[in-house]
Amino acid sequence: AQSVSQHNHHVILSEAASLELGCNYSYGGTVNLFWYVQYPGQHLQLLLKYFSGDPLVKGIKGFEAEFIKSKFSFNLRKPSVQWSDTAEYFCAVAPSGTASKLTFGTGTRLQVTL
Amino acid sequence: DVKVTQSSRYLVKRTGEKVFLECVQDMDHENMFWYRQDPGLGLRLIYFSYDVKMKEKGDIPEGYSVSREKKERFSLILESASTNQTSMYLCASSEMTGPDTQYFGPGTRLTVL
C-alpha cells in the first residue's frame, strides 16, 4: 500500500516570501500525484496534479510542483506567497490505473502574515 | 462545474444514535467516496463506491456502513454513533475512466456527545 509524508505541519511566512512544502510518497510503481488546498471555511479543491510527461507542473494561483521520481518527491512551490494563500495543503497519491483511490498526507497548515 | 453537496454542514448527535450523512453529486460520476478529516491525521478513506450498489472498504471502515441506491447519491451510516466518531466527514466524486480528479463537498462536522 502507498503512503504519503508531509514533513511540515505548520508553516508561517510573511507576504512575498517563497514557499516550498515537502511531500514524499512510498510506492513501488507508477503513481499519479496531487496537491489539494482547503481555504478557511471552504471545501477541498484541486491545486495541481501530475499524471505523466513534464515533471514540472503548474497549477492555479501561481503554484507549481516538481515530481522527482528518484526521490519519490512531489514538492509544492510558490515564488511569492500572498495573505490569501493562508490555507491547509494536502499532498495525495494514487497508483496509476486504479480507480482513483487516493492516499492523503496529514496536511500542512500555511499561515501567511502581512 | 462539478457540484457535490452534503445534507448538513453541522450535526450534533448522542452516543448510540443512528446517523445518516447524505451526499449528492450532479456530474454523473461513477466513483464516490467518504473520508473523515481529523487534525494531524489528514483525510482517511472510510468507504468508496464505483457503481450503484457496489461498495468497497477503505482504510477505516469499522463502525460505518454505506449505501448507494442511485448513481448520484452516496450515504454514510453510523449504526451506533460513538464519541470517537466526532469528526469532519467529506464526500467526493470522480469519473471512472482515465486519470481522474476527485471533487469534494463542503463537509459535515459531526459531534457525538
Short mmCIF file of C-alpha atoms in Angstrom, two decimals:
data_model
loop_
_atom_site.label_atom_id
_atom_site.label_comp_id
_atom_site.label_asym_id
_atom_site.label_seq_id
_atom_site.Cartn_x
_atom_site.Cartn_y
_atom_site.Cartn_z
CA ALA A 1 0.00 0.00 0.00
CA GLN A 2 1.12 3.52 -0.68
CA SER A 3 1.81 6.19 1.95
CA VAL A 4 2.44 9.94 1.89
CA SER A 5 4.58 12.06 4.21
CA GLN A 6 4.30 15.80 4.59
CA HIS A 7 7.16 16.95 6.75
CA ASN A 8 5.97 20.45 7.56
CA HIS A 9 2.93 20.51 9.78
CA HIS A 10 2.67 24.25 10.29
CA VAL A 11 4.48 26.90 8.27
CA ILE A 12 4.38 30.63 8.95
CA LEU A 13 5.61 33.02 6.25
CA SER A 14 5.50 36.73 5.61
CA GLU A 15 3.88 38.00 2.45
CA ALA A 16 6.21 37.87 -0.59
CA ALA A 17 8.33 35.09 0.93
CA SER A 18 8.96 31.98 -1.15
CA LEU A 19 7.23 28.74 -0.30
CA GLU A 20 8.23 25.12 -0.58
CA LEU A 21 6.16 22.37 1.04
CA GLY A 22 7.61 18.91 1.09
CA CYS A 23 5.82 15.74 0.04
CA ASN A 24 7.30 12.28 -0.18
CA TYR A 25 5.47 9.13 -1.07
CA SER A 26 6.13 5.45 -0.74
CA TYR A 27 5.02 3.16 -3.56
CA GLY A 28 6.90 0.82 -5.86
CA GLY A 29 5.04 1.50 -9.08
CA THR A 30 3.86 4.36 -11.26
CA VAL A 31 1.79 6.97 -9.49
CA ASN A 32 -0.50 9.93 -10.03
CA LEU A 33 0.22 12.84 -7.70
CA PHE A 34 -1.99 15.66 -6.46
CA TRP A 35 -1.93 18.74 -4.30
CA TYR A 36 -5.23 19.86 -2.81
CA VAL A 37 -5.88 23.05 -0.87
CA GLN A 38 -8.51 23.86 1.75
CA TYR A 39 -9.03 27.57 2.41
CA PRO A 40 -10.62 28.52 5.74
CA GLY A 41 -14.31 27.63 5.69
CA GLN A 42 -14.16 26.25 2.15
CA HIS A 43 -14.19 22.80 0.65
CA LEU A 44 -11.13 20.93 -0.52
CA GLN A 45 -10.15 21.78 -4.08
CA LEU A 46 -7.52 20.67 -6.55
CA LEU A 47 -4.42 22.84 -6.80
CA LEU A 48 -2.49 20.80 -9.36
CA LYS A 49 -1.84 17.24 -10.48
CA TYR A 50 0.79 15.14 -12.20
CA PHE A 51 -0.02 12.07 -14.30
CA SER A 52 2.77 11.86 -16.87
CA GLY A 53 5.06 13.95 -19.08
CA ASP A 54 6.80 17.11 -17.89
CA PRO A 55 7.65 16.60 -14.22
CA LEU A 56 7.21 20.30 -13.52
CA VAL A 57 3.51 21.01 -13.32
CA LYS A 58 1.81 24.34 -12.91
CA GLY A 59 -1.43 24.83 -11.08
CA ILE A 60 -3.78 27.59 -10.11
CA LYS A 61 -2.80 30.81 -8.33
CA GLY A 62 0.88 30.62 -9.31
CA PHE A 63 1.64 27.31 -7.61
CA GLU A 64 3.85 24.67 -9.17
CA ALA A 65 5.19 21.28 -8.16
CA GLU A 66 8.06 19.15 -9.34
CA PHE A 67 7.94 15.36 -9.49
CA ILE A 68 11.37 13.87 -8.78
CA LYS A 69 10.99 10.16 -9.32
CA SER A 70 14.36 9.22 -7.87
CA LYS A 71 13.49 10.95 -4.61
CA PHE A 72 9.83 9.88 -4.53
CA SER A 73 9.00 13.53 -4.01
CA PHE A 74 6.41 16.00 -5.24
CA ASN A 75 7.18 19.30 -3.53
CA LEU A 76 4.90 22.30 -3.87
CA ARG A 77 6.39 25.73 -4.58
CA LYS A 78 5.35 29.32 -4.99
CA PRO A 79 7.87 32.14 -5.54
CA SER A 80 5.95 34.78 -3.60
CA VAL A 81 3.07 33.98 -1.25
CA GLN A 82 0.10 36.21 -0.55
CA TRP A 83 -2.02 36.56 2.57
CA SER A 84 -4.83 34.83 0.64
CA ASP A 85 -2.69 31.68 0.39
CA THR A 86 -3.36 31.00 4.07
CA ALA A 87 -4.85 27.50 3.97
CA GLU A 88 -4.18 23.85 4.61
CA TYR A 89 -2.39 21.96 1.85
CA PHE A 90 -2.65 18.23 1.27
CA CYS A 91 -0.49 16.05 -0.91
CA ALA A 92 -2.09 12.86 -2.27
CA VAL A 93 -1.00 9.87 -4.32
CA ALA A 94 -2.81 7.16 -6.28
CA PRO A 95 -1.29 4.21 -8.14
CA SER A 96 -1.67 4.74 -11.87
CA GLY A 97 -4.54 2.87 -13.42
CA THR A 98 -6.53 2.46 -10.23
CA ALA A 99 -9.98 3.83 -9.75
CA SER A 100 -8.71 6.99 -8.14
CA LYS A 101 -8.24 5.62 -4.65
CA LEU A 102 -6.20 8.43 -3.14
CA THR A 103 -3.96 8.31 -0.12
CA PHE A 104 -3.54 11.69 1.53
CA GLY A 105 -0.77 13.13 3.63
CA THR A 106 -1.51 14.65 7.02
CA GLY A 107 -1.55 18.17 5.64
CA THR A 108 0.48 21.37 6.11
CA ARG A 109 -1.13 24.43 7.59
CA LEU A 110 0.26 27.56 5.95
CA GLN A 111 -0.18 30.89 7.68
CA VAL A 112 0.84 33.99 5.73
CA THR A 113 1.28 37.17 7.74
CA LEU A 114 1.05 40.71 6.44
CA ASP B 1 -18.67 22.88 -12.67
CA VAL B 2 -18.99 19.72 -10.65
CA LYS B 3 -21.13 20.14 -7.61
CA VAL B 4 -21.00 17.83 -4.63
CA THR B 5 -23.45 18.62 -1.87
CA GLN B 6 -23.77 17.22 1.62
CA SER B 7 -27.01 17.24 3.55
CA SER B 8 -25.75 19.05 6.65
CA ARG B 9 -22.82 21.32 7.49
CA TYR B 10 -23.12 20.70 11.21
CA LEU B 11 -24.71 17.81 13.08
CA VAL B 12 -24.89 17.00 16.78
CA LYS B 13 -25.93 13.51 17.85
CA ARG B 14 -25.90 11.46 21.03
CA THR B 15 -23.96 8.30 21.67
CA GLY B 16 -25.83 5.26 20.36
CA GLU B 17 -27.92 7.13 17.81
CA LYS B 18 -28.07 6.01 14.20
CA VAL B 19 -26.69 8.73 11.96
CA PHE B 20 -27.15 9.22 8.22
CA LEU B 21 -24.89 11.50 6.19
CA GLU B 22 -26.04 12.14 2.65
CA CYS B 23 -24.01 13.15 -0.38
CA VAL B 24 -25.25 14.05 -3.85
CA GLN B 25 -23.23 14.82 -6.98
CA ASP B 26 -24.59 16.29 -10.19
CA MET B 27 -21.96 15.23 -12.75
CA ASP B 28 -22.92 11.62 -13.39
CA HIS B 29 -19.68 10.40 -11.80
CA GLU B 30 -19.25 6.70 -11.31
CA ASN B 31 -16.97 6.90 -8.25
CA MET B 32 -17.98 8.27 -4.91
CA PHE B 33 -16.02 8.40 -1.65
CA TRP B 34 -16.42 9.07 2.06
CA TYR B 35 -13.49 10.38 4.10
CA ARG B 36 -13.07 11.62 7.60
CA GLN B 37 -10.73 14.52 8.30
CA ASP B 38 -9.08 14.89 11.68
CA PRO B 39 -6.40 17.39 12.78
CA GLY B 40 -2.93 15.94 12.32
CA LEU B 41 -4.25 12.85 10.54
CA GLY B 42 -5.28 14.30 7.19
CA LEU B 43 -8.01 12.57 5.21
CA ARG B 44 -8.67 8.90 5.71
CA LEU B 45 -10.84 6.87 3.37
CA ILE B 46 -13.82 5.16 5.00
CA TYR B 47 -15.63 3.62 2.02
CA PHE B 48 -15.90 4.13 -1.67
CA SER B 49 -18.22 3.04 -4.44
CA TYR B 50 -17.51 2.68 -8.14
CA ASP B 51 -21.06 1.89 -9.22
CA VAL B 52 -24.61 1.71 -7.97
CA LYS B 53 -24.99 -0.91 -5.24
CA MET B 54 -21.24 -1.51 -5.26
CA LYS B 55 -19.03 -0.61 -2.31
CA GLU B 56 -15.53 -1.27 -1.09
CA LYS B 57 -13.95 -0.73 2.29
CA GLY B 58 -11.38 1.97 2.64
CA ASP B 59 -8.74 2.26 5.32
CA ILE B 60 -11.01 2.80 8.33
CA PRO B 61 -14.43 1.18 7.70
CA GLU B 62 -15.06 -0.02 11.27
CA GLY B 63 -18.23 1.43 12.74
CA TYR B 64 -19.51 2.66 9.39
CA SER B 65 -21.59 1.36 6.52
CA VAL B 66 -22.65 2.89 3.21
CA SER B 67 -25.48 2.77 0.74
CA ARG B 68 -25.60 3.65 -2.96
CA GLU B 69 -29.02 3.03 -4.43
CA LYS B 70 -28.75 5.73 -7.11
CA LYS B 71 -25.74 6.85 -9.08
CA GLU B 72 -25.83 10.41 -7.80
CA ARG B 73 -26.30 9.63 -4.10
CA PHE B 74 -23.94 8.03 -1.59
CA SER B 75 -24.90 7.71 2.05
CA LEU B 76 -22.69 7.11 5.05
CA ILE B 77 -24.32 5.41 8.03
CA LEU B 78 -23.14 5.29 11.61
CA GLU B 79 -25.18 2.42 13.07
CA SER B 80 -24.48 3.42 16.67
CA ALA B 81 -22.60 6.67 16.97
CA SER B 82 -19.72 6.89 19.41
CA THR B 83 -17.74 9.86 20.67
CA ASN B 84 -14.65 8.78 18.73
CA GLN B 85 -16.63 9.32 15.53
CA THR B 86 -16.74 13.06 16.19
CA SER B 87 -15.05 14.40 13.09
CA MET B 88 -15.37 16.26 9.79
CA TYR B 89 -16.81 13.99 7.09
CA LEU B 90 -16.05 14.72 3.45
CA CYS B 91 -17.72 13.25 0.42
CA ALA B 92 -16.07 13.23 -3.02
CA SER B 93 -16.80 12.00 -6.53
CA SER B 94 -14.79 11.30 -9.67
CA GLU B 95 -15.13 9.84 -13.14
CA MET B 96 -14.36 6.19 -13.67
CA THR B 97 -12.10 6.36 -16.70
CA GLY B 98 -8.66 7.84 -17.15
CA PRO B 99 -6.60 9.90 -14.75
CA ASP B 100 -9.23 11.44 -12.60
CA THR B 101 -9.59 14.21 -10.09
CA GLN B 102 -11.77 13.92 -7.02
CA TYR B 103 -14.27 16.71 -6.38
CA PHE B 104 -15.17 17.34 -2.77
CA GLY B 105 -18.26 18.51 -0.96
CA PRO B 106 -18.20 21.15 1.79
CA GLY B 107 -18.08 18.59 4.59
CA THR B 108 -20.28 17.73 7.57
CA ARG B 109 -18.91 18.44 11.01
CA LEU B 110 -20.37 15.75 13.24
CA THR B 111 -20.24 15.99 17.01
CA VAL B 112 -21.24 12.95 19.05
CA LEU B 113 -21.99 13.73 22.68
#
